[in-house]
Amino acid sequence: MNTQIPSRLSALRAALREHDIQACLIPSADPHLSEYLPEHWQARQWLSGFDGSAGTLIVTGDFAGLWTDSRYFEQAEQQLAGTSVELMRLRVPHTAEHVDWLLEQLGEGQTLAVAGDSIALSSARTLRERLRKTGARLRTDLDLPGAVWKDRPALPHAPVRAQAAAWCDGDRRERLQRVRETMKHAQASHHLLSSLDDIAWITGLRGRDVEYNPVFLAHLLIERERCTLFVDPDKLDDTLCTALQEDGIVVRAYAETAAAMAALPNDAGVMLDPARVVVDIVNGLPERARLIERANPSTAFKAIKSDADIAHIRTTMREDGAALVQGMREVERRLQAGETVSELDVADILREKRAARPAFVSESFGTIAGYMANGALPHYHATEEHHAELRADGLLLVDSGGQYEGGTTDITRMWAFGETSPEQRRDCSLVLKGTIALSRARFPSGASGPQLDALARAPIWADGGDYGHGTGHGVGYFLNVHEGPHGIRPPAPGGALVPLQPGMITSIEPGLYRPGRHGVRHENLAVVRTWKDTEFGTFLEFETLTLCPIDTRALDLALLDESERAWLNDYHARVAEALSPLLDDPADRAWLETRCAAV
């Protein structure tokens, strides 16, 4: 427990009383609505002590509650203990969603405050309308957490660089032209972007402002003939500034974005995605300016990787796979030698092995190394205060990834040490059957992820199991490890059905979790490609990109049918052929050969 939490909440409540505010909403968000937040915008964590990536805090005069989902229940219970912040479990019976809870608490003449730099335009509209029906109102002009956070960290200030030409297919002029074509069709004179991955892709720039993602803090305003990049100018050297100017991009200070929007012409037609732009940026727009609301076209453009990108990604997967072989053999060697090995050590070893590979930049997210019961927490993260040591027997779940100049990786593997139980081997086999079923799927052009999700779940459902997360997410090209617009998840009411298209990369990661015992997840990345044309149209399939052995010691091979064993053997033959030339140590090659032996 963080002993400072009660005093921080007390200071926030004093600010509520000072401004006659009855409730304060603190989401997990920044002005770019990013998944990973710079410390400057981690107000929810600062006020509650909960450091999971998903959660919403509400503070009133006599209550503080943290809403989060099942991935974080155990972690939140531990971190909120003794803070007076109550855990509000999302999507469980008899627990209201945070907005529904607010509507029950706030009435006529009362006010909810949320900082305008941490709530999307679309979310603020919905919240304001729902509050209006109860007689309450929403204020976005107050940043009350920021007002009481006296030692708030400064904004990150890492340098920005151009993506290396050897790894970059196309240039920023071409990408800007593609966006401008969409603007023209939408009759927009301006296009505002705040999503950092879109900005990095369009400009061909990369940075280090956000942990794990090679992006930088910026907003981008595209006009028909010119473009303005709002970024701290000190992050760019003179050579880069000159190159941007030659491509029609002017650099202005990051803090000037809102003022520049307010200074647009009265007849401006501003195209933006209301779900990816915060209230503060657009509040000052001229009254007569037209908002043209639609998804950022660059999000769809960058989701489809070029043939050159995919070639680089295949090379990257070989390097990443070689690092994983070296790392997991090292883990096993230490265990067999009787050394103490913890979950933290596993993360350190994999980081070290990846860092030694060509073109490695950073991890793509914090490694999840969960031994036995810890593996049952899908987003478990070992800490110095809470981690497990590996034993001679049992299952280890390792979900990890790297950022390389030539691509972004994300892989989960189950590793068996010593004796494993029939239940553990059965679970690993059922989940692998789901991975194989989706990996070898063939489907018509126009099909979407939600239409394919059940293929991965069917073998698990057949045994009476299921899992609470999606089956697949898009992955960027040396960008965010989680990338839209496509995904593989159960259909949801009103959810978008984004067609899978050739060139899109997705994870395939079914799972099965038994709290207090173990968790299982097998994850590969795959690219969508054309299979063939028939009289019924064009059909697509997946090419598995990830190259790393699947530990057959964790499987009950009797549960795999002949075609599934053939898939596994073919996959392992490809893994061995691809990785062996990259392993200089004969012991590594021997370990790889053993792990890839046919079954």
PDB file of N, CA and C in Angstrom, residues 208-259:
ATOM      1  N   ARG A 208      10.751   8.376 -28.232  1.00  0.00           N
ATOM      2  CA  ARG A 208      10.814   7.546 -27.030  1.00  0.00           C
ATOM      3  C   ARG A 208      10.067   8.188 -25.867  1.00  0.00           C
ATOM      4  N   ASP A 209       8.999   8.926 -26.180  1.00  0.00           N
ATOM      5  CA  ASP A 209       8.264   9.610 -25.118  1.00  0.00           C
ATOM      6  C   ASP A 209       7.343   8.679 -24.339  1.00  0.00           C
ATOM      7  N   VAL A 210       6.941   7.569 -24.941  1.00  0.00           N
ATOM      8  CA  VAL A 210       5.986   6.654 -24.325  1.00  0.00           C
ATOM      9  C   VAL A 210       6.658   5.300 -24.171  1.00  0.00           C
ATOM     10  N   GLU A 211       6.640   4.765 -22.964  1.00  0.00           N
ATOM     11  CA  GLU A 211       7.298   3.495 -22.707  1.00  0.00           C
ATOM     12  C   GLU A 211       6.760   2.413 -23.633  1.00  0.00           C
ATOM     13  N   TYR A 212       7.676   1.664 -24.237  1.00  0.00           N
ATOM     14  CA  TYR A 212       7.400   0.517 -25.106  1.00  0.00           C
ATOM     15  C   TYR A 212       6.954   0.894 -26.517  1.00  0.00           C
ATOM     16  N   ASN A 213       6.422   2.087 -26.737  1.00  0.00           N
ATOM     17  CA  ASN A 213       5.957   2.480 -28.067  1.00  0.00           C
ATOM     18  C   ASN A 213       6.892   3.540 -28.637  1.00  0.00           C
ATOM     19  N   PRO A 214       7.407   3.367 -29.853  1.00  0.00           N
ATOM     20  CA  PRO A 214       8.400   4.305 -30.403  1.00  0.00           C
ATOM     21  C   PRO A 214       7.749   5.562 -30.986  1.00  0.00           C
ATOM     22  N   VAL A 215       7.001   6.273 -30.153  1.00  0.00           N
ATOM     23  CA  VAL A 215       6.261   7.450 -30.591  1.00  0.00           C
ATOM     24  C   VAL A 215       6.687   8.657 -29.765  1.00  0.00           C
ATOM     25  N   PHE A 216       6.133   9.811 -30.101  1.00  0.00           N
ATOM     26  CA  PHE A 216       6.515  11.055 -29.441  1.00  0.00           C
ATOM     27  C   PHE A 216       5.265  11.913 -29.278  1.00  0.00           C
ATOM     28  N   LEU A 217       5.267  12.770 -28.269  1.00  0.00           N
ATOM     29  CA  LEU A 217       4.115  13.625 -28.006  1.00  0.00           C
ATOM     30  C   LEU A 217       3.997  14.680 -29.092  1.00  0.00           C
ATOM     31  N   ALA A 218       2.856  14.692 -29.752  1.00  0.00           N
ATOM     32  CA  ALA A 218       2.647  15.648 -30.835  1.00  0.00           C
ATOM     33  C   ALA A 218       1.179  15.642 -31.243  1.00  0.00           C
ATOM     34  N   HIS A 219       0.758  16.715 -31.864  1.00  0.00           N
ATOM     35  CA  HIS A 219      -0.499  16.782 -32.605  1.00  0.00           C
ATOM     36  C   HIS A 219      -0.133  17.163 -34.035  1.00  0.00           C
ATOM     37  N   LEU A 220      -0.993  16.805 -34.976  1.00  0.00           N
ATOM     38  CA  LEU A 220      -0.703  17.072 -36.376  1.00  0.00           C
ATOM     39  C   LEU A 220      -1.930  17.685 -37.026  1.00  0.00           C
ATOM     40  N   LEU A 221      -1.748  18.827 -37.688  1.00  0.00           N
ATOM     41  CA  LEU A 221      -2.829  19.492 -38.411  1.00  0.00           C
ATOM     42  C   LEU A 221      -2.470  19.518 -39.891  1.00  0.00           C
ATOM     43  N   ILE A 222      -3.225  18.766 -40.672  1.00  0.00           N
ATOM     44  CA  ILE A 222      -2.967  18.663 -42.109  1.00  0.00           C
ATOM     45  C   ILE A 222      -3.936  19.565 -42.858  1.00  0.00           C
ATOM     46  N   GLU A 223      -3.383  20.409 -43.716  1.00  0.00           N
ATOM     47  CA  GLU A 223      -4.191  21.247 -44.596  1.00  0.00           C
ATOM     48  C   GLU A 223      -3.968  20.787 -46.038  1.00  0.00           C
ATOM     49  N   ARG A 224      -4.624  21.435 -46.959  1.00  0.00           N
ATOM     50  CA  ARG A 224      -4.555  20.974 -48.343  1.00  0.00           C
ATOM     51  C   ARG A 224      -3.178  21.175 -48.966  1.00  0.00           C
ATOM     52  N   GLU A 225      -2.468  22.185 -48.506  1.00  0.00           N
ATOM     53  CA  GLU A 225      -1.171  22.476 -49.105  1.00  0.00           C
ATOM     54  C   GLU A 225      -0.019  22.419 -48.115  1.00  0.00           C
ATOM     55  N   ARG A 226      -0.326  22.409 -46.837  1.00  0.00           N
ATOM     56  CA  ARG A 226       0.750  22.388 -45.846  1.00  0.00           C
ATOM     57  C   ARG A 226       0.310  21.601 -44.630  1.00  0.00           C
ATOM     58  N   CYS A 227       1.229  21.480 -43.703  1.00  0.00           N
ATOM     59  CA  CYS A 227       0.966  20.635 -42.535  1.00  0.00           C
ATOM     60  C   CYS A 227       1.722  21.234 -41.346  1.00  0.00           C
ATOM     61  N   THR A 228       1.129  21.174 -40.150  1.00  0.00           N
ATOM     62  CA  THR A 228       1.784  21.687 -38.949  1.00  0.00           C
ATOM     63  C   THR A 228       1.936  20.554 -37.941  1.00  0.00           C
ATOM     64  N   LEU A 229       3.163  20.342 -37.500  1.00  0.00           N
ATOM     65  CA  LEU A 229       3.461  19.350 -36.478  1.00  0.00           C
ATOM     66  C   LEU A 229       3.696  20.087 -35.170  1.00  0.00           C
ATOM     67  N   PHE A 230       2.810  19.855 -34.196  1.00  0.00           N
ATOM     68  CA  PHE A 230       2.930  20.495 -32.889  1.00  0.00           C
ATOM     69  C   PHE A 230       3.733  19.572 -31.979  1.00  0.00           C
ATOM     70  N   VAL A 231       4.985  19.921 -31.782  1.00  0.00           N
ATOM     71  CA  VAL A 231       5.912  19.092 -31.012  1.00  0.00           C
ATOM     72  C   VAL A 231       6.954  20.018 -30.404  1.00  0.00           C
ATOM     73  N   ASP A 232       7.517  19.637 -29.287  1.00  0.00           N
ATOM     74  CA  ASP A 232       8.580  20.450 -28.698  1.00  0.00           C
ATOM     75  C   ASP A 232       9.725  20.554 -29.707  1.00  0.00           C
ATOM     76  N   PRO A 233      10.032  21.745 -30.242  1.00  0.00           N
ATOM     77  CA  PRO A 233      11.062  21.873 -31.289  1.00  0.00           C
ATOM     78  C   PRO A 233      12.429  21.383 -30.849  1.00  0.00           C
ATOM     79  N   ASP A 234      12.708  21.422 -29.538  1.00  0.00           N
ATOM     80  CA  ASP A 234      14.022  20.996 -29.061  1.00  0.00           C
ATOM     81  C   ASP A 234      14.267  19.507 -29.260  1.00  0.00           C
ATOM     82  N   LYS A 235      13.209  18.753 -29.539  1.00  0.00           N
ATOM     83  CA  LYS A 235      13.370  17.315 -29.744  1.00  0.00           C
ATOM     84  C   LYS A 235      13.899  16.986 -31.138  1.00  0.00           C
ATOM     85  N   LEU A 236      13.852  17.949 -32.044  1.00  0.00           N
ATOM     86  CA  LEU A 236      14.237  17.723 -33.433  1.00  0.00           C
ATOM     87  C   LEU A 236      15.531  18.465 -33.729  1.00  0.00           C
ATOM     88  N   ASP A 237      16.462  17.816 -34.424  1.00  0.00           N
ATOM     89  CA  ASP A 237      17.676  18.535 -34.801  1.00  0.00           C
ATOM     90  C   ASP A 237      17.426  19.333 -36.086  1.00  0.00           C
ATOM     91  N   ASP A 238      18.380  20.168 -36.431  1.00  0.00           N
ATOM     92  CA  ASP A 238      18.206  21.070 -37.576  1.00  0.00           C
ATOM     93  C   ASP A 238      18.023  20.311 -38.883  1.00  0.00           C
ATOM     94  N   THR A 239      18.750  19.213 -39.040  1.00  0.00           N
ATOM     95  CA  THR A 239      18.644  18.437 -40.280  1.00  0.00           C
ATOM     96  C   THR A 239      17.234  17.892 -40.458  1.00  0.00           C
ATOM     97  N   LEU A 240      16.657  17.389 -39.367  1.00  0.00           N
ATOM     98  CA  LEU A 240      15.308  16.840 -39.451  1.00  0.00           C
ATOM     99  C   LEU A 240      14.294  17.950 -39.712  1.00  0.00           C
ATOM    100  N   CYS A 241      14.451  19.089 -39.053  1.00  0.00           N
ATOM    101  CA  CYS A 241      13.532  20.211 -39.288  1.00  0.00           C
ATOM    102  C   CYS A 241      13.562  20.651 -40.752  1.00  0.00           C
ATOM    103  N   THR A 242      14.750  20.688 -41.315  1.00  0.00           N
ATOM    104  CA  THR A 242      14.883  21.077 -42.724  1.00  0.00           C
ATOM    105  C   THR A 242      14.183  20.068 -43.630  1.00  0.00           C
ATOM    106  N   ALA A 243      14.368  18.784 -43.337  1.00  0.00           N
ATOM    107  CA  ALA A 243      13.726  17.743 -44.149  1.00  0.00           C
ATOM    108  C   ALA A 243      12.201  17.841 -44.062  1.00  0.00           C
ATOM    109  N   LEU A 244      11.681  18.131 -42.878  1.00  0.00           N
ATOM    110  CA  LEU A 244      10.238  18.292 -42.720  1.00  0.00           C
ATOM    111  C   LEU A 244       9.740  19.500 -43.511  1.00  0.00           C
ATOM    112  N   GLN A 245      10.470  20.592 -43.447  1.00  0.00           N
ATOM    113  CA  GLN A 245      10.069  21.794 -44.184  1.00  0.00           C
ATOM    114  C   GLN A 245      10.032  21.525 -45.681  1.00  0.00           C
ATOM    115  N   GLU A 246      10.994  20.758 -46.179  1.00  0.00           N
ATOM    116  CA  GLU A 246      11.030  20.444 -47.611  1.00  0.00           C
ATOM    117  C   GLU A 246       9.809  19.625 -48.020  1.00  0.00           C
ATOM    118  N   ASP A 247       9.243  18.907 -47.056  1.00  0.00           N
ATOM    119  CA  ASP A 247       8.046  18.117 -47.344  1.00  0.00           C
ATOM    120  C   ASP A 247       6.763  18.840 -46.946  1.00  0.00           C
ATOM    121  N   GLY A 248       6.887  20.134 -46.665  1.00  0.00           N
ATOM    122  CA  GLY A 248       5.706  20.942 -46.383  1.00  0.00           C
ATOM    123  C   GLY A 248       5.198  20.845 -44.963  1.00  0.00           C
ATOM    124  N   ILE A 249       6.035  20.457 -44.006  1.00  0.00           N
ATOM    125  CA  ILE A 249       5.629  20.332 -42.610  1.00  0.00           C
ATOM    126  C   ILE A 249       6.318  21.405 -41.776  1.00  0.00           C
ATOM    127  N   VAL A 250       5.519  22.259 -41.169  1.00  0.00           N
ATOM    128  CA  VAL A 250       6.016  23.319 -40.292  1.00  0.00           C
ATOM    129  C   VAL A 250       5.958  22.821 -38.855  1.00  0.00           C
ATOM    130  N   VAL A 251       6.969  23.133 -38.068  1.00  0.00           N
ATOM    131  CA  VAL A 251       7.013  22.719 -36.665  1.00  0.00           C
ATOM    132  C   VAL A 251       6.627  23.885 -35.773  1.00  0.00           C
ATOM    133  N   ARG A 252       5.649  23.639 -34.874  1.00  0.00           N
ATOM    134  CA  ARG A 252       5.272  24.619 -33.856  1.00  0.00           C
ATOM    135  C   ARG A 252       5.276  23.940 -32.495  1.00  0.00           C
ATOM    136  N   ALA A 253       5.311  24.725 -31.445  1.00  0.00           N
ATOM    137  CA  ALA A 253       5.398  24.176 -30.099  1.00  0.00           C
ATOM    138  C   ALA A 253       4.187  23.312 -29.768  1.00  0.00           C
ATOM    139  N   TYR A 254       4.415  22.266 -29.021  1.00  0.00           N
ATOM    140  CA  TYR A 254       3.369  21.333 -28.612  1.00  0.00           C
ATOM    141  C   TYR A 254       2.239  22.055 -27.896  1.00  0.00           C
ATOM    142  N   ALA A 255       2.591  23.020 -27.045  1.00  0.00           N
ATOM    143  CA  ALA A 255       1.591  23.713 -26.229  1.00  0.00           C
ATOM    144  C   ALA A 255       0.713  24.661 -27.041  1.00  0.00           C
ATOM    145  N   GLU A 256       1.035  24.898 -28.301  1.00  0.00           N
ATOM    146  CA  GLU A 256       0.285  25.853 -29.115  1.00  0.00           C
ATOM    147  C   GLU A 256      -0.867  25.224 -29.892  1.00  0.00           C
ATOM    148  N   THR A 257      -1.122  23.942 -29.689  1.00  0.00           N
ATOM    149  CA  THR A 257      -2.120  23.249 -30.502  1.00  0.00           C
ATOM    150  C   THR A 257      -3.507  23.860 -30.359  1.00  0.00           C
ATOM    151  N   ALA A 258      -3.980  24.006 -29.120  1.00  0.00           N
ATOM    152  CA  ALA A 258      -5.334  24.518 -28.897  1.00  0.00           C
ATOM    153  C   ALA A 258      -5.494  25.927 -29.463  1.00  0.00           C
ATOM    154  N   ALA A 259      -4.482  26.770 -29.281  1.00  0.00           N
ATOM    155  CA  ALA A 259      -4.550  28.140 -29.804  1.00  0.00           C
ATOM    156  C   ALA A 259      -4.604  28.133 -31.328  1.00  0.00           C
TER     157      ALA A 259
END
